[in-house]
DNA sequence: CGATTCCTTGAAGGTTGTCAACGTTGGTGG
DNA sequence: CCACCAACGTTGACAACCTTCAAGGAATCG
C-alpha cells in the first residue's frame, strides 16, 4: 500500500485515544440475562471487558433473532454514535463488565477528534466485513455449515484477542439461542451437534466447545473465508485486541 | 438529540465534500457483465451514477454468492478506503457509469478531511444497518419472506433516491442471480415468483417488478424492519440520494 | 436462423420444522 | 438434605419446505 505511514499512524493514534477514553470511563457491571439500558437510553458507546452479550430482535410471532454476539474486546454502539440506529436491544449472556461512554461525550468529543473518528470508521469497516461473511455463510450453507461457521468465528475472535490459546472455549449460548442466531430450531441444532460429535469434529457440552478436527470444521464452512488469516490485521499493527 | 448542529453540520459538510470530489472525478463506463478492475487494482472509491452492479464470491464447488447489490447512488469500496478488504470482486449487472476516485487520493485526501471521514463513517454505518437487517431476513424467513424482503429493499432504496415514484421498477437480475443473492435455487425462485403472482402480491416479468399489494408484501417480510420509514434519514437533512 | 442463455414445469428425494414427550440439570425453599 | 420447579437438553414420528435431476419452451443475440 502507498504511504502506509500516514493513515496507519492516524489509525493507531485513534486506537490509543479511544482506549484511553474507555480506560478512564466509568465501569458498569451487569448480571447474566439483563437488558442493557433498561432505564431508558442505552445510547452510548460500550467497551466489553468481560463476558458476552448479544443484540436481538423479537418478532411478533414470538420468535427471536439474535443479530450480533459481542465478545470481550468488542465495542457496542458504533451505529448509535452516528445517530443512525432507532434503538438496539442488547441482552447479556453472562455477567458482563463494560466501560461506558455516554452518547453526548461520544458524539461531541470522540467524533470531533480526527484520528479517533478514523479508528471508529475502521471498526465499522471490520464489523461490516464480518457481517457480510456471516451473511454468505447463513445464506449458502446448510445447518452444519452454519454451525461450523459460527463456532469458527467465535474461535478465531477469541484467539486473535489472546483470550484462549487452546482449541477449547466457553460458549455461553443455550442451544435455543444458537438457533435464534443461525435461524434454525433448537431441535435441529441439537441433532447437528450430535452428528458433529459422533464424527469427532467438534464437541459442545455444558457450554464448552472443543474443536477436535479443525481441518474438517473449516471444510464445512468452506470458502466462506470466515476467518481471514489472523496475521493480516496485526501486520500493520492494528488489532481489536481486548487490552 | 443533543447539540444537533455540530455533528450534523459536519456530516452535511462531509457529504457535499464527497459529492464535489466525485463530481470532478473521472468517469468510467462499463458494459453489462463486466468485471470491475479487471486490469489489476479495483481498489478505489466508486460512485455509481447509472446502472446496477454487485459484489460476489465464487465457491470452489461452482456455486456463486452475491453479497451485495449496488444501485445508482451507492458508493463502492468503502472498506477498501480503510485498507481492510483483500479484494472485492465486483460485477456489472447492467451498463454502468461511475465516478472513480483512485485509492491513493481517497486515502490521502478524502480521509484526512475530517467532515468527509465522518460522512464516510456514516455511510459505513448505514450500510452495516442494511446488511444486518437483511441478515435477519435471510436467516429467519422462508423463501417467500426472503424474496419479499429483497424486493422491498430495492423498492425503498430506489424510492428514497427518487429514482422511481410508482410501485414499479426495473430489476436487472436473472432468477439465477436472485437465487445466488438469497441462497436459494433458480427452480425455487421461479416457483415462489409464480405463487406471488398468482396471489396478486407482486409480479416479476421481463426484469420488471410491479408491486400489486404493498401491504401483503410487507407482511411477508414482517418485523424485519426492512424499510425504516423513509423519513428518518431526511429528517436531519442527510440522505444517500444519487444527486 | 442457429445457438446460447434464461425461464418453466414435473417428479423424487433430502433437509429442516413442528409437535409431543421425556430426561437432565441447577437452583430454591422447606 | 431432600423435594420441587423451571429451564435446558434429547429423541422420535411426521409434515412442510427446498433441492436435485431432468427436460422442454421462450427469449435474446450474433
CSV table of N, CA and C in Angstrom, one decimal, chain B residues 53-133:
chain,number,residue,atom,x,y,z
B,53,UNK,N,-24.8,-2.9,-10.1
B,53,UNK,CA,-23.6,-3.8,-10.0
B,53,UNK,C,-23.7,-4.6,-8.8
B,54,UNK,N,-22.9,-5.7,-8.6
B,54,UNK,CA,-23.0,-6.5,-7.4
B,54,UNK,C,-21.6,-7.0,-7.1
B,55,UNK,N,-21.4,-7.3,-5.8
B,55,UNK,CA,-20.2,-7.9,-5.3
B,55,UNK,C,-20.5,-9.4,-5.1
B,56,UNK,N,-19.6,-10.2,-5.5
B,56,UNK,CA,-19.9,-11.7,-5.5
B,56,UNK,C,-18.7,-12.5,-4.9
B,57,UNK,N,-18.9,-13.7,-4.7
B,57,UNK,CA,-17.9,-14.6,-4.2
B,57,UNK,C,-18.2,-16.0,-4.8
B,58,UNK,N,-17.2,-16.6,-5.5
B,58,UNK,CA,-17.4,-17.9,-6.0
B,58,UNK,C,-16.9,-19.0,-5.1
B,59,UNK,N,-17.7,-20.0,-4.9
B,59,UNK,CA,-17.2,-21.1,-4.1
B,59,UNK,C,-16.5,-22.1,-5.0
B,60,UNK,N,-15.7,-23.0,-4.3
B,60,UNK,CA,-15.0,-23.9,-5.1
B,60,UNK,C,-15.9,-24.9,-5.8
B,61,UNK,N,-17.0,-25.2,-5.2
B,61,UNK,CA,-17.9,-26.2,-5.9
B,61,UNK,C,-18.7,-25.6,-7.0
B,62,UNK,N,-18.4,-24.4,-7.4
B,62,UNK,CA,-19.1,-23.8,-8.6
B,62,UNK,C,-20.2,-22.9,-8.2
B,63,UNK,N,-20.7,-22.9,-7.0
B,63,UNK,CA,-21.8,-22.0,-6.7
B,63,UNK,C,-21.3,-20.6,-6.5
B,64,UNK,N,-22.2,-19.6,-6.6
B,64,UNK,CA,-21.8,-18.2,-6.5
B,64,UNK,C,-22.7,-17.6,-5.5
B,65,UNK,N,-22.1,-16.8,-4.7
B,65,UNK,CA,-22.8,-16.0,-3.7
B,65,UNK,C,-22.8,-14.5,-4.1
B,66,UNK,N,-23.9,-13.9,-4.3
B,66,UNK,CA,-23.9,-12.4,-4.5
B,66,UNK,C,-24.1,-11.8,-3.1
B,67,UNK,N,-23.1,-11.0,-2.7
B,67,UNK,CA,-23.0,-10.5,-1.4
B,67,UNK,C,-23.7,-9.1,-1.2
B,68,UNK,N,-23.7,-8.4,-2.3
B,68,UNK,CA,-24.2,-7.0,-2.1
B,68,UNK,C,-24.6,-6.6,-3.5
B,69,UNK,N,-25.7,-5.8,-3.6
B,69,UNK,CA,-26.2,-5.3,-4.9
B,69,UNK,C,-26.1,-3.7,-4.8
B,70,UNK,N,-25.4,-3.1,-5.7
B,70,UNK,CA,-25.2,-1.7,-5.7
B,70,UNK,C,-26.2,-1.0,-6.7
B,71,UNK,N,-26.9,0.0,-6.2
B,71,UNK,CA,-27.9,0.7,-7.1
B,71,UNK,C,-27.3,2.1,-7.4
B,72,UNK,N,-27.9,2.8,-8.3
B,72,UNK,CA,-27.4,4.2,-8.6
B,72,UNK,C,-27.4,5.0,-7.3
B,73,UNK,N,-26.3,5.7,-7.0
B,73,UNK,CA,-26.2,6.5,-5.8
B,73,UNK,C,-25.4,5.8,-4.8
B,74,UNK,N,-25.2,4.5,-4.9
B,74,UNK,CA,-24.3,3.8,-3.9
B,74,UNK,C,-22.9,4.1,-4.1
B,75,UNK,N,-22.1,3.9,-3.1
B,75,UNK,CA,-20.7,4.1,-3.1
B,75,UNK,C,-20.0,2.7,-2.9
B,76,UNK,N,-19.2,2.3,-3.9
B,76,UNK,CA,-18.5,1.0,-3.8
B,76,UNK,C,-17.1,1.3,-3.3
B,77,UNK,N,-16.6,0.4,-2.4
B,77,UNK,CA,-15.2,0.5,-2.0
B,77,UNK,C,-15.0,1.1,-0.6
B,78,UNK,N,-16.1,1.3,0.1
B,78,UNK,CA,-15.9,1.9,1.5
B,78,UNK,C,-14.9,1.2,2.3
B,79,UNK,N,-14.9,-0.2,2.2
B,79,UNK,CA,-14.0,-0.9,3.0
B,79,UNK,C,-12.5,-0.7,2.6
B,80,UNK,N,-12.4,-0.6,1.3
B,80,UNK,CA,-11.1,-0.5,0.7
B,80,UNK,C,-10.4,0.7,1.2
B,81,UNK,N,-11.1,1.8,1.4
B,81,UNK,CA,-10.5,3.0,1.9
B,81,UNK,C,-9.8,2.9,3.2
B,82,UNK,N,-10.2,1.9,4.0
B,82,UNK,CA,-9.6,1.7,5.3
B,82,UNK,C,-8.6,0.6,5.3
B,83,UNK,N,-8.4,0.0,4.1
B,83,UNK,CA,-7.4,-1.0,3.9
B,83,UNK,C,-7.7,-2.3,4.6
B,84,UNK,N,-9.1,-2.6,4.7
B,84,UNK,CA,-9.4,-3.9,5.3
B,84,UNK,C,-9.7,-5.0,4.4
B,85,UNK,N,-10.1,-4.7,3.2
B,85,UNK,CA,-10.6,-5.8,2.3
B,85,UNK,C,-9.4,-6.4,1.5
B,86,UNK,N,-9.4,-7.7,1.4
B,86,UNK,CA,-8.4,-8.3,0.5
B,86,UNK,C,-8.7,-7.8,-0.9
B,87,UNK,N,-9.7,-8.3,-1.6
B,87,UNK,CA,-10.1,-7.7,-2.9
B,87,UNK,C,-11.6,-8.0,-3.0
B,88,UNK,N,-12.4,-7.0,-3.3
B,88,UNK,CA,-13.8,-7.3,-3.6
B,88,UNK,C,-14.0,-7.5,-5.1
B,89,UNK,N,-14.6,-8.6,-5.4
B,89,UNK,CA,-14.9,-8.8,-6.8
B,89,UNK,C,-16.3,-8.2,-7.1
B,90,UNK,N,-16.2,-7.4,-8.1
B,90,UNK,CA,-17.5,-6.6,-8.5
B,90,UNK,C,-17.8,-6.9,-9.9
B,91,UNK,N,-19.0,-6.9,-10.2
B,91,UNK,CA,-19.6,-7.4,-11.5
B,91,UNK,C,-20.7,-6.5,-11.9
B,92,UNK,N,-20.8,-6.0,-13.1
B,92,UNK,CA,-21.9,-5.1,-13.5
B,92,UNK,C,-23.1,-5.9,-14.0
B,93,UNK,N,-24.2,-5.6,-13.5
B,93,UNK,CA,-25.5,-6.2,-13.9
B,93,UNK,C,-26.1,-5.6,-15.1
B,94,UNK,N,-25.8,-4.3,-15.3
B,94,UNK,CA,-26.3,-3.6,-16.5
B,94,UNK,C,-25.1,-2.8,-16.9
B,95,UNK,N,-25.2,-2.0,-18.0
B,95,UNK,CA,-24.2,-1.0,-18.3
B,95,UNK,C,-24.2,0.0,-17.1
B,96,UNK,N,-23.0,0.4,-16.7
B,96,UNK,CA,-22.8,1.2,-15.5
B,96,UNK,C,-21.9,2.4,-15.8
B,97,UNK,N,-22.3,3.6,-15.3
B,97,UNK,CA,-21.5,4.7,-15.3
B,97,UNK,C,-21.1,5.1,-13.9
B,98,UNK,N,-19.9,5.3,-13.7
B,98,UNK,CA,-19.5,5.6,-12.3
B,98,UNK,C,-18.4,6.6,-12.3
B,99,UNK,N,-18.3,7.4,-11.1
B,99,UNK,CA,-17.2,8.3,-10.9
B,99,UNK,C,-16.2,7.6,-10.1
B,100,UNK,N,-14.9,7.8,-10.4
B,100,UNK,CA,-13.8,7.0,-9.8
B,100,UNK,C,-12.8,7.8,-9.1
B,101,UNK,N,-12.6,7.5,-7.8
B,101,UNK,CA,-11.6,8.2,-7.1
B,101,UNK,C,-10.5,7.1,-6.8
B,102,UNK,N,-9.3,7.3,-7.4
B,102,UNK,CA,-8.3,6.3,-7.1
B,102,UNK,C,-7.9,6.2,-5.7
B,103,UNK,N,-7.4,5.0,-5.3
B,103,UNK,CA,-7.3,4.7,-3.8
B,103,UNK,C,-6.3,5.7,-3.2
B,104,UNK,N,-5.2,6.1,-3.9
B,104,UNK,CA,-4.2,7.0,-3.3
B,104,UNK,C,-4.9,8.3,-2.8
B,105,UNK,N,-5.6,8.8,-3.8
B,105,UNK,CA,-6.3,10.1,-3.5
B,105,UNK,C,-7.3,9.9,-2.4
B,106,UNK,N,-8.1,8.8,-2.5
B,106,UNK,CA,-9.1,8.5,-1.5
B,106,UNK,C,-8.5,8.5,-0.1
B,107,UNK,N,-7.4,7.8,0.0
B,107,UNK,CA,-6.9,7.6,1.4
B,107,UNK,C,-6.2,8.9,1.8
B,108,UNK,N,-5.4,9.5,1.0
B,108,UNK,CA,-4.6,10.6,1.4
B,108,UNK,C,-5.5,11.9,1.6
B,109,UNK,N,-6.3,12.2,0.6
B,109,UNK,CA,-7.0,13.4,0.7
B,109,UNK,C,-8.4,13.3,1.4
B,110,UNK,N,-9.2,12.4,1.0
B,110,UNK,CA,-10.5,12.3,1.5
B,110,UNK,C,-10.5,12.0,3.0
B,111,UNK,N,-9.8,11.0,3.4
B,111,UNK,CA,-9.8,10.5,4.8
B,111,UNK,C,-9.1,11.5,5.7
B,112,UNK,N,-8.3,12.4,5.1
B,112,UNK,CA,-7.6,13.3,6.0
B,112,UNK,C,-8.5,14.6,6.3
B,113,UNK,N,-9.6,14.7,5.5
B,113,UNK,CA,-10.5,15.8,5.8
B,113,UNK,C,-11.5,15.3,6.8
B,114,UNK,N,-11.6,15.9,7.9
B,114,UNK,CA,-12.5,15.4,9.0
B,114,UNK,C,-13.9,15.2,8.6
B,115,UNK,N,-14.6,16.3,8.1
B,115,UNK,CA,-16.0,16.0,7.8
B,115,UNK,C,-16.3,14.9,6.8
B,116,UNK,N,-15.4,14.8,5.8
B,116,UNK,CA,-15.5,13.8,4.8
B,116,UNK,C,-15.4,12.4,5.5
B,117,UNK,N,-14.4,12.3,6.4
B,117,UNK,CA,-14.2,11.0,7.0
B,117,UNK,C,-15.4,10.6,7.9
B,118,UNK,N,-16.0,11.7,8.5
B,118,UNK,CA,-17.2,11.4,9.3
B,118,UNK,C,-18.3,10.9,8.4
B,119,UNK,N,-18.5,11.5,7.3
B,119,UNK,CA,-19.5,11.1,6.4
B,119,UNK,C,-19.3,9.7,5.9
B,120,UNK,N,-18.1,9.4,5.6
B,120,UNK,CA,-17.8,8.0,5.2
B,120,UNK,C,-18.1,7.0,6.3
B,121,UNK,N,-17.8,7.4,7.5
B,121,UNK,CA,-18.2,6.5,8.6
B,121,UNK,C,-19.7,6.4,8.7
B,122,UNK,N,-20.4,7.5,8.4
B,122,UNK,CA,-21.8,7.5,8.4
B,122,UNK,C,-22.4,6.5,7.4
B,123,UNK,N,-21.8,6.6,6.2
B,123,UNK,CA,-22.2,5.7,5.1
B,123,UNK,C,-21.9,4.2,5.5
B,124,UNK,N,-20.8,4.0,6.1
B,124,UNK,CA,-20.5,2.6,6.6
B,124,UNK,C,-21.5,2.2,7.6
B,125,UNK,N,-21.9,3.1,8.5
B,125,UNK,CA,-22.9,2.7,9.5
B,125,UNK,C,-24.2,2.4,8.9
B,126,UNK,N,-24.6,3.2,7.9
B,126,UNK,CA,-25.9,2.9,7.2
B,126,UNK,C,-25.9,1.5,6.5
B,127,UNK,N,-24.7,1.3,5.9
B,127,UNK,CA,-24.6,0.0,5.2
B,127,UNK,C,-24.7,-1.2,6.1
B,128,UNK,N,-24.0,-1.0,7.3
B,128,UNK,CA,-24.0,-2.0,8.3
B,128,UNK,C,-25.4,-2.4,8.7
B,129,UNK,N,-26.2,-1.3,8.9
B,129,UNK,CA,-27.5,-1.4,9.3
B,129,UNK,C,-28.3,-2.2,8.3
B,130,UNK,N,-28.2,-1.9,7.0
B,130,UNK,CA,-28.9,-2.6,6.0
B,130,UNK,C,-28.5,-4.1,5.9
B,131,UNK,N,-27.2,-4.3,6.0
B,131,UNK,CA,-26.7,-5.7,6.0
B,131,UNK,C,-27.3,-6.5,7.1
B,132,UNK,N,-27.3,-5.9,8.3
B,132,UNK,CA,-27.8,-6.6,9.5
B,132,UNK,C,-29.2,-7.0,9.4
B,133,UNK,N,-30.0,-6.0,8.8
B,133,UNK,CA,-31.4,-6.3,8.7
B,133,UNK,C,-31.7,-7.4,7.6
